[in-house]
Short mmCIF file of C-alpha atoms in Angstrom, two decimals:
data_model
loop_
_atom_site.label_atom_id
_atom_site.label_comp_id
_atom_site.label_asym_id
_atom_site.label_seq_id
_atom_site.Cartn_x
_atom_site.Cartn_y
_atom_site.Cartn_z
CA MET A 1446 -17.58 13.92 -26.95
CA ILE A 1447 -15.72 13.40 -23.68
CA GLU A 1448 -18.35 10.95 -22.46
CA ALA A 1449 -18.06 8.93 -25.68
CA GLU A 1450 -14.28 8.71 -25.34
CA LEU A 1451 -14.61 7.70 -21.72
CA ALA A 1452 -17.14 5.05 -22.63
CA SER A 1453 -14.62 3.50 -25.03
CA LEU A 1454 -12.42 2.74 -22.05
CA VAL A 1455 -15.01 0.34 -20.66
CA ALA A 1456 -14.24 -2.32 -23.25
CA ALA A 1457 -10.50 -1.71 -23.52
CA SER A 1458 -9.55 -1.06 -19.90
CA THR A 1459 -7.68 -3.45 -17.64
CA PRO A 1460 -8.97 -3.18 -14.07
CA GLY A 1461 -6.54 -1.99 -11.41
CA THR A 1462 -3.84 -0.75 -13.80
CA ARG A 1463 -2.01 2.55 -13.67
CA GLU A 1464 -2.77 3.05 -17.36
CA LEU A 1465 -6.49 3.06 -16.63
CA GLU A 1466 -5.97 5.53 -13.79
CA ARG A 1467 -3.87 7.81 -16.02
CA GLU A 1468 -6.58 7.85 -18.68
CA CYS A 1469 -9.28 8.61 -16.14
CA ASP A 1470 -7.09 11.28 -14.58
CA ALA A 1471 -6.75 12.97 -17.97
CA PHE A 1472 -10.54 13.02 -18.44
CA ALA A 1473 -11.05 14.36 -14.91
CA ARG A 1474 -8.55 17.17 -15.46
CA HIS A 1475 -10.26 18.07 -18.73
CA TYR A 1476 -13.59 18.49 -16.93
CA LEU A 1477 -11.85 20.56 -14.29
CA SER A 1478 -10.18 22.82 -16.84
CA GLN A 1479 -13.52 23.39 -18.58
CA GLY A 1480 -15.15 24.37 -15.31
CA VAL A 1481 -17.90 21.76 -15.59
CA GLU A 1482 -18.81 18.73 -13.53
CA PRO A 1483 -18.70 15.27 -15.14
CA GLN A 1484 -21.66 14.80 -17.45
CA PHE A 1485 -22.16 11.06 -17.07
CA ASP A 1486 -23.91 8.69 -14.69
CA VAL A 1487 -22.28 6.16 -12.38
CA ALA A 1488 -23.94 2.75 -12.25
CA SER A 1489 -21.58 0.79 -9.97
CA SER A 1490 -19.46 1.12 -6.85
CA ASN A 1491 -16.45 -0.68 -8.33
CA PHE A 1492 -13.46 1.61 -7.85
CA VAL A 1493 -11.17 -0.83 -9.67
CA SER A 1494 -12.78 -1.45 -13.03
CA ASP A 1495 -15.50 1.15 -13.65
CA PRO A 1496 -13.89 4.02 -15.66
CA PHE A 1497 -16.84 6.33 -14.98
CA LEU A 1498 -16.52 5.95 -11.20
CA ILE A 1499 -12.73 6.19 -11.37
CA CYS A 1500 -12.98 9.39 -13.41
CA ALA A 1501 -15.58 10.88 -11.04
CA ASP A 1502 -13.43 9.86 -8.06
CA ARG A 1503 -10.40 11.58 -9.53
CA TYR A 1504 -12.39 14.69 -10.43
CA TRP A 1505 -13.74 15.19 -6.93
CA ASN A 1506 -10.36 14.35 -5.46
CA LEU A 1507 -8.90 17.27 -7.43
CA ARG A 1508 -11.80 19.51 -6.39
CA PHE A 1509 -11.35 18.76 -2.69
CA THR A 1510 -7.58 19.16 -2.92
CA ALA A 1511 -8.03 22.59 -4.50
CA ALA A 1512 -10.85 23.70 -2.16
CA PRO A 1513 -11.11 21.48 0.97
CA THR A 1514 -14.29 23.12 2.28
CA LEU A 1515 -17.80 22.26 3.28
CA ALA A 1516 -18.98 24.11 0.17
CA THR A 1517 -17.14 21.58 -2.00
CA ALA A 1518 -18.67 18.78 0.04
CA VAL A 1519 -22.15 20.12 -0.61
CA GLU A 1520 -21.50 20.34 -4.37
CA CYS A 1521 -20.13 16.80 -4.37
CA ALA A 1522 -23.19 15.48 -2.54
CA GLY A 1523 -25.48 17.29 -4.98
CA TRP A 1524 -23.69 15.80 -7.99
CA ALA A 1525 -23.86 12.34 -6.45
CA THR A 1526 -27.60 12.66 -5.87
CA GLU A 1527 -28.12 13.43 -9.55
CA ARG A 1528 -25.53 11.15 -11.16
CA ILE A 1529 -24.99 8.04 -8.98
CA GLU A 1530 -27.60 5.31 -8.96
CA ASN A 1531 -29.34 5.07 -5.62
CA ALA A 1532 -28.22 1.47 -4.98
CA HIS A 1533 -24.54 2.48 -5.10
CA ARG A 1534 -24.69 6.01 -3.71
CA GLN A 1535 -24.22 5.32 0.01
CA PRO A 1536 -20.99 3.24 -0.14
CA ILE A 1537 -19.47 5.69 -2.64
CA LEU A 1538 -20.33 8.78 -0.60
CA GLU A 1539 -19.06 7.20 2.61
CA LYS A 1540 -15.78 6.27 0.96
CA TRP A 1541 -15.46 9.74 -0.54
CA ALA A 1542 -16.30 11.57 2.70
CA ILE A 1543 -13.76 9.62 4.77
CA GLY A 1544 -11.13 9.43 2.02
CA TYR A 1545 -11.21 13.08 1.01
CA ALA A 1546 -11.24 14.08 4.67
CA PHE A 1547 -8.04 12.11 5.18
CA ILE A 1548 -6.13 13.75 2.33
CA THR A 1549 -7.29 17.23 3.43
CA ARG A 1550 -6.97 16.63 7.19
CA GLY A 1551 -4.64 19.61 7.54
CA THR A 1552 -7.39 22.07 6.56
CA VAL A 1553 -9.94 21.85 9.37
CA GLU A 1554 -12.36 24.78 9.06
CA SER A 1555 -12.92 27.13 11.97
CA LEU A 1556 -16.14 27.35 13.95
CA PRO A 1557 -17.24 30.62 12.24
CA GLU A 1558 -16.61 29.04 8.81
CA ILE A 1559 -18.63 25.99 9.78
CA ALA A 1560 -21.45 28.19 11.08
CA ASP A 1561 -21.62 30.21 7.86
CA ALA A 1562 -21.60 27.09 5.70
CA THR A 1563 -24.20 25.40 7.88
CA ALA A 1564 -26.73 28.19 7.35
CA ASP A 1565 -26.43 27.85 3.56
CA ILE A 1566 -26.57 24.06 3.68
CA ILE A 1567 -29.72 23.98 5.79
CA ALA A 1568 -31.41 26.58 3.61
CA ASN A 1569 -30.72 24.74 0.34
CA ASP A 1570 -30.69 21.08 1.39
CA ASP A 1571 -33.07 18.47 0.04
CA SER A 1572 -35.71 16.82 2.16
CA ASP A 1573 -33.49 13.78 2.72
CA CYS A 1574 -30.76 15.96 4.30
CA SER A 1575 -28.15 14.26 2.09
CA ARG A 1576 -26.00 17.37 1.67
CA ALA A 1577 -25.88 18.11 5.40
CA TYR A 1578 -25.09 14.46 6.08
CA PHE A 1579 -22.21 14.29 3.59
CA ALA A 1580 -20.80 17.61 4.82
CA THR A 1581 -21.00 16.32 8.41
CA MET A 1582 -19.17 13.13 7.47
CA TYR A 1583 -16.49 15.11 5.64
CA HIS A 1584 -15.74 17.45 8.54
CA ALA A 1585 -15.97 14.62 11.08
CA GLY A 1586 -13.54 12.64 8.93
CA LYS A 1587 -10.97 15.43 9.22
CA LEU A 1588 -11.29 15.46 13.01
CA ARG A 1589 -10.99 11.68 13.08
CA ALA A 1590 -7.87 11.73 10.89
CA ASN A 1591 -6.30 14.26 13.27
CA LEU A 1592 -7.31 12.21 16.36
CA SER A 1593 -9.21 15.23 17.70
CA PHE A 1594 -11.45 13.11 19.92
CA ASP A 1595 -13.11 15.72 22.12
CA GLU A 1596 -13.69 18.11 19.20
CA LEU A 1597 -15.20 15.26 17.18
CA SER A 1598 -17.51 14.28 20.03
CA GLN A 1599 -18.72 17.84 20.52
CA PHE A 1600 -19.24 18.33 16.78
CA LEU A 1601 -21.27 15.15 16.31
CA GLU A 1602 -23.34 15.57 19.46
CA SER A 1603 -24.30 19.22 19.33
CA SER A 1604 -23.30 21.08 16.18
CA PRO A 1605 -26.15 22.49 14.04
CA LEU A 1606 -24.61 20.87 10.95
CA ALA A 1607 -24.67 17.39 12.49
CA THR A 1608 -28.18 18.00 13.81
CA ALA A 1609 -29.27 18.97 10.30
CA ALA A 1610 -28.33 15.46 9.11
CA GLY A 1611 -31.64 14.30 10.57
CA ALA A 1612 -32.33 10.58 10.45
CA HIS A 1613 -28.84 9.96 9.06
CA ARG A 1614 -27.54 10.42 12.61
CA GLU A 1615 -28.60 6.83 13.29
CA ALA A 1616 -26.56 5.47 10.37
CA PRO A 1617 -23.87 2.94 11.40
CA ILE A 1618 -21.02 5.16 10.17
CA PHE A 1619 -22.32 8.13 12.20
CA VAL A 1620 -22.57 5.95 15.33
CA ALA A 1621 -19.12 4.49 14.62
CA LEU A 1622 -17.65 8.00 14.52
CA ARG A 1623 -19.26 8.77 17.87
CA SER A 1624 -17.76 5.57 19.21
CA PHE A 1625 -14.36 6.60 17.87
CA ALA A 1626 -14.62 9.94 19.68
CA GLY A 1627 -15.72 8.22 22.88
CA PHE A 1628 -12.93 5.64 22.94
CA GLY A 1629 -10.26 8.27 22.39
CA SER A 1630 -11.59 10.87 24.81
CA ARG A 1631 -10.59 10.85 28.46
CA ARG A 1632 -13.83 12.65 29.31
CA ILE A 1633 -16.09 9.82 28.12
CA THR A 1634 -16.26 6.41 29.76
CA THR A 1635 -15.14 3.29 27.95
CA GLU A 1636 -18.51 1.70 28.77
CA TYR A 1637 -20.38 4.42 26.87
CA ALA A 1638 -18.03 4.20 23.91
CA MET A 1639 -18.44 0.41 23.91
CA SER A 1640 -22.21 0.72 23.77
CA LEU A 1641 -21.91 2.92 20.68
CA PHE A 1642 -19.42 0.47 19.17
CA GLU A 1643 -21.78 -2.47 19.63
CA LYS A 1644 -24.67 -0.47 18.17
CA SER A 1645 -22.67 0.31 15.05
CA TRP A 1646 -21.08 -3.14 14.77
CA THR A 1647 -24.31 -5.11 15.08
CA ALA A 1648 -26.38 -2.84 12.82
CA PRO A 1649 -27.96 -4.91 10.01
CA ASP A 1650 -27.14 -2.15 7.51
CA ARG A 1651 -23.53 -1.66 8.60
CA THR A 1652 -21.15 -0.75 5.79
CA HIS A 1653 -17.51 -1.23 4.92
CA ALA A 1654 -16.74 2.30 6.09
CA SER A 1655 -18.54 1.87 9.42
CA VAL A 1656 -16.61 -1.35 10.11
CA ASP A 1657 -13.34 0.39 9.27
CA ILE A 1658 -14.04 3.30 11.61
CA ALA A 1659 -15.22 0.99 14.41
CA LEU A 1660 -12.00 -1.03 14.24
CA HIS A 1661 -9.98 2.19 14.16
CA ALA A 1662 -11.85 3.25 17.31
CA LEU A 1663 -10.62 0.15 19.16
CA GLU A 1664 -7.09 0.76 17.93
CA ALA A 1665 -6.99 4.45 18.89
CA ALA A 1666 -8.75 4.02 22.24
CA VAL A 1667 -7.38 5.05 25.59
CA PRO A 1668 -5.97 1.70 26.82
CA PHE A 1669 -8.52 -0.50 28.59
CA ASP A 1670 -8.71 -4.10 29.78
CA GLU A 1671 -9.08 -6.71 27.03
CA GLN A 1672 -8.49 -4.09 24.34
CA GLY A 1673 -6.17 -6.36 22.37
CA THR A 1674 -8.48 -9.36 22.67
CA LEU A 1675 -11.48 -7.35 21.45
CA LEU A 1676 -9.58 -5.73 18.58
CA ARG A 1677 -8.26 -9.12 17.50
CA ALA A 1678 -11.69 -10.76 17.54
CA LYS A 1679 -13.48 -7.94 15.72
CA ALA A 1680 -10.74 -7.60 13.10
CA ALA A 1681 -11.02 -11.34 12.41
CA GLU A 1682 -14.78 -10.89 11.88
CA ALA A 1683 -14.15 -8.02 9.47
CA ILE A 1684 -11.59 -10.06 7.52
CA ALA A 1685 -14.06 -12.91 7.16
CA GLU A 1686 -16.37 -10.42 5.43
CA HIS A 1687 -13.69 -8.45 3.56
CA PRO A 1688 -10.66 -10.77 3.17
CA ASP A 1689 -8.68 -8.45 0.87
CA ASN A 1690 -8.77 -5.31 3.03
CA CYS A 1691 -5.22 -4.45 4.07
CA LEU A 1692 -6.31 -2.19 6.96
CA PHE A 1693 -8.36 -4.97 8.53
CA HIS A 1694 -5.31 -7.26 8.43
CA PHE A 1695 -3.24 -4.40 9.88
CA ARG A 1696 -5.61 -4.05 12.82
CA LEU A 1697 -5.68 -7.81 13.31
CA ALA A 1698 -1.89 -7.60 13.62
CA LEU A 1699 -2.22 -4.83 16.22
CA GLY A 1700 -4.72 -6.90 18.20
CA ALA A 1701 -2.40 -9.91 18.22
CA PHE A 1702 0.49 -7.61 19.14
CA LEU A 1703 -1.43 -6.26 22.15
CA CYS A 1704 -2.12 -9.88 23.16
CA ASP A 1705 1.65 -10.61 22.99
CA ASP A 1706 1.09 -13.17 20.23
CA HIS A 1707 4.02 -11.98 18.16
CA ASP A 1708 4.08 -14.80 15.63
CA ALA A 1709 0.41 -14.26 14.71
CA ALA A 1710 0.96 -10.49 14.62
CA LEU A 1711 3.88 -10.93 12.24
CA THR A 1712 1.79 -13.10 9.91
CA SER A 1713 -1.05 -10.56 9.86
CA ILE A 1714 1.17 -7.54 9.21
CA ASP A 1715 2.82 -9.40 6.33
CA ASP A 1716 -0.65 -10.07 4.91
CA ALA A 1717 -1.45 -6.35 5.24
CA LEU A 1718 1.70 -5.40 3.35
CA ARG A 1719 0.94 -7.94 0.63
CA LEU A 1720 -2.61 -6.61 0.17
CA LEU A 1721 -1.64 -2.92 0.26
CA PRO A 1722 -2.80 -1.47 -3.08
CA ALA A 1723 -0.21 0.35 -5.14
CA THR A 1724 -2.81 2.65 -6.69
CA GLY A 1725 -5.44 5.02 -5.38
CA TRP A 1726 -5.99 8.73 -4.74
CA ARG A 1727 -7.58 8.91 -1.30
CA SER A 1728 -4.68 7.36 0.57
CA SER A 1729 -0.93 7.32 0.24
CA HIS A 1730 0.67 3.99 -0.57
CA GLY A 1731 3.97 5.27 0.81
CA LEU A 1732 2.38 6.53 4.03
CA LEU A 1733 0.53 3.29 4.72
CA SER A 1734 3.55 1.21 3.73
CA GLU A 1735 5.77 3.08 6.19
CA GLN A 1736 3.14 2.75 8.92
CA PHE A 1737 2.82 -1.00 8.34
CA LEU A 1738 6.59 -1.47 8.21
CA GLN A 1739 7.05 0.51 11.43
CA VAL A 1740 4.56 -1.76 13.21
CA ARG A 1741 6.32 -4.79 11.71
CA ARG A 1742 9.64 -3.59 13.15
CA SER A 1743 8.00 -3.10 16.54
CA ILE A 1744 6.60 -6.64 16.41
CA LEU A 1745 10.01 -8.08 15.54
CA LEU A 1746 11.68 -6.17 18.39
CA ALA A 1747 9.02 -7.24 20.88
CA ARG A 1748 9.28 -10.83 19.64
CA SER A 1749 13.04 -10.78 20.13
CA ASP A 1750 12.70 -9.23 23.60
CA ALA A 1751 10.10 -11.81 24.61
CA ARG A 1752 12.33 -14.67 23.51
CA ARG A 1753 15.27 -13.16 25.40
CA VAL A 1754 13.16 -12.79 28.56
CA THR A 1755 11.96 -16.38 28.19
CA GLU A 1756 15.53 -17.63 27.90
CA GLN A 1757 16.61 -15.57 30.90
CA GLN A 1758 13.71 -16.97 32.92
CA ARG A 1759 14.67 -20.49 31.86
CA ARG A 1760 18.24 -19.89 33.04
CA LEU A 1761 16.98 -18.40 36.31
CA ASP A 1762 14.74 -21.42 36.88
CA ARG A 1763 17.69 -23.76 36.29
CA HIS A 1764 19.85 -21.71 38.69
CA GLU A 1765 17.16 -21.73 41.36
CA GLN A 1766 16.78 -25.49 40.95
CA ALA A 1767 20.55 -25.99 41.33
CA VAL A 1768 20.58 -23.81 44.46
CA ALA A 1769 17.65 -25.74 45.90
CA GLU A 1770 19.40 -29.06 45.20
CA THR A 1771 22.60 -27.79 46.83
CA ALA A 1772 20.67 -26.59 49.88
CA GLU A 1773 18.93 -29.95 50.17
CA LEU A 1774 22.28 -31.75 49.95
CA ALA A 1775 23.73 -29.48 52.67
CA ARG A 1776 20.67 -30.08 54.86
CA ARG A 1777 21.04 -33.83 54.54
CA SER A 1778 24.76 -33.59 55.28
CA VAL A 1779 24.04 -31.68 58.50
CA ILE A 1780 21.53 -34.33 59.52
CA ARG A 1781 24.04 -37.13 58.93
CA ALA A 1782 26.67 -35.21 60.88
CA VAL A 1783 24.35 -34.75 63.88
CA GLU A 1784 23.45 -38.43 63.80
CA LEU A 1785 27.12 -39.41 63.61
CA VAL A 1786 28.03 -37.14 66.53
CA ALA A 1787 25.20 -38.60 68.62
CA VAL A 1788 26.33 -42.16 67.93
CA PHE A 1789 29.97 -41.28 68.49
CA ALA A 1790 29.17 -39.56 71.80
CA ALA A 1791 27.17 -42.60 72.93
CA VAL A 1792 30.06 -44.91 72.04
CA ILE A 1793 32.60 -42.77 73.95
CA ALA A 1794 30.30 -42.54 76.95
CA PHE A 1795 29.74 -46.29 76.91
CA ALA A 1796 33.50 -46.98 76.64
CA VAL A 1797 34.32 -44.68 79.55
CA GLY A 1798 31.46 -45.94 81.65
CA SER A 1799 32.18 -49.59 80.97
CA LEU A 1800 35.82 -49.07 81.88
CA ASN A 1801 34.83 -47.74 85.33
CA VAL A 1802 32.47 -50.65 85.84
CA THR A 1803 34.96 -53.33 84.83
CA LEU A 1804 37.69 -51.86 87.03
CA ASN A 1805 35.42 -51.71 90.09
CA ASN A 1806 36.50 -54.69 92.26
CA ASN A 1807 33.59 -54.23 94.69
CA LEU A 1808 31.11 -55.86 92.28
CA ASP A 1809 30.91 -59.40 91.13
CA LEU A 1810 30.92 -60.34 87.47
CA ALA A 1811 27.14 -60.67 87.10
CA SER A 1812 26.52 -57.24 88.64
CA ARG A 1813 29.10 -55.64 86.41
CA LEU A 1814 27.52 -57.25 83.33
CA TRP A 1815 24.10 -56.08 84.43
CA LEU A 1816 25.33 -52.51 84.90
CA LEU A 1817 26.97 -52.57 81.46
CA VAL A 1818 23.69 -53.68 79.86
CA LEU A 1819 21.70 -50.95 81.62
CA PHE A 1820 24.30 -48.29 80.86
CA GLY A 1821 24.59 -49.32 77.18
CA GLY A 1822 20.80 -49.46 76.73
CA GLY A 1823 20.44 -45.96 78.16
CA LEU A 1824 23.08 -44.61 75.82
CA LEU A 1825 21.41 -46.38 72.89
CA VAL A 1826 18.05 -44.80 73.76
CA PHE A 1827 19.80 -41.42 74.05
CA ALA A 1828 21.35 -41.80 70.58
CA LEU A 1829 18.03 -42.90 69.08
CA LEU A 1830 16.24 -39.92 70.62
CA ILE A 1831 18.83 -37.52 69.17
CA ILE A 1832 18.61 -39.11 65.72
CA GLY A 1833 14.79 -39.29 65.76
CA GLY A 1834 14.38 -35.71 66.96
CA THR A 1835 16.75 -34.44 64.30
CA TRP A 1836 14.86 -36.37 61.59
CA TRP A 1837 11.45 -35.07 62.78
CA LEU A 1838 12.58 -31.44 62.95
CA THR A 1839 14.20 -31.46 59.51
CA ARG A 1840 11.23 -33.30 57.97
CA SER A 1841 8.76 -30.70 59.35
CA SER A 1842 10.91 -27.83 58.04
CA ALA A 1843 11.15 -29.39 54.59
CA HIS A 1844 7.37 -29.95 54.49
CA ARG A 1845 6.71 -26.29 55.35
CA ARG A 1846 9.04 -25.16 52.55
CA ARG A 1847 7.18 -27.31 50.02
CA GLU A 1848 3.89 -25.76 51.10
#
């Protein structure tokens, strides 16, 4: 009966509306109140228009909110194995594991609780280790949401639960989580974290979730050289593949911000705010909106500061140029003064000397004229030497300053 009513929504529903979500929420709560899991199959991974997937998503959201444990994760993975078509199962489970981990991030289970759950999971898991893998992703998602880098690294590298995931440990999302732990930890080198990042990023079977976590790893990393440039480039690649993802635009804005390209950062953060969905159960619209707006305010402040610093530098450059011009004018004035003094001294000396010669009655006129010529020539050479030496010294000093 419930399945028939839910099926009627397929024809009448409008994708992405709150009315559709309210209807699906009502069906999910009915299943929950009856103590039974949804009795329908999911044949798509469209979280916007498929009422069956939306209802299942809401149902498991309520289950995880009520009991945020590995046991719930195992039951969810078991239901997905039976009810979700194989072609759509991986992207749905990855989105559920990371999303439900985020909303229950304040309920990280203790090591004894994990150990007890792990024994049951290993004993009852299928041959494909799907339950252990989903449970691993769920717990790792909590540690990631809490930025518990070292705990996440230890859990993924050596915990029995993660080991029980088997071949799934090579999945791009698993490697991306290891990269996230490595970038954020101060005990792991950036080079090692980068190698994991590249392995996840270049994997031919990489998924939306693995790309998201890899970009988050670059954002949350301990600062390293070219961090902003790398985040900007990788976010641009992700946007080319998923142009409507608000988080990818958000991280593109952060990359541009780290590169001090404030205008580009402002454009990208505005795109992120425009694309932020107003509906959804695994994330908070209000929380993301506030986070985006806070980054936008930081970009605006940094942009204003950068412009103010640029203007101050421009004023300083103009002041330094004016000082340099004044100093050059003073230098030239000193040179002219020295030259004038040299000429004036030569003139005075010539006048005094010529007076003595002309008043000397012991010499004839020709001798006195000859003495005046010799005396005047010597004074002229003296003045020229003073002027030339001053010019050479000041020219050498000016050349050294330019160098």
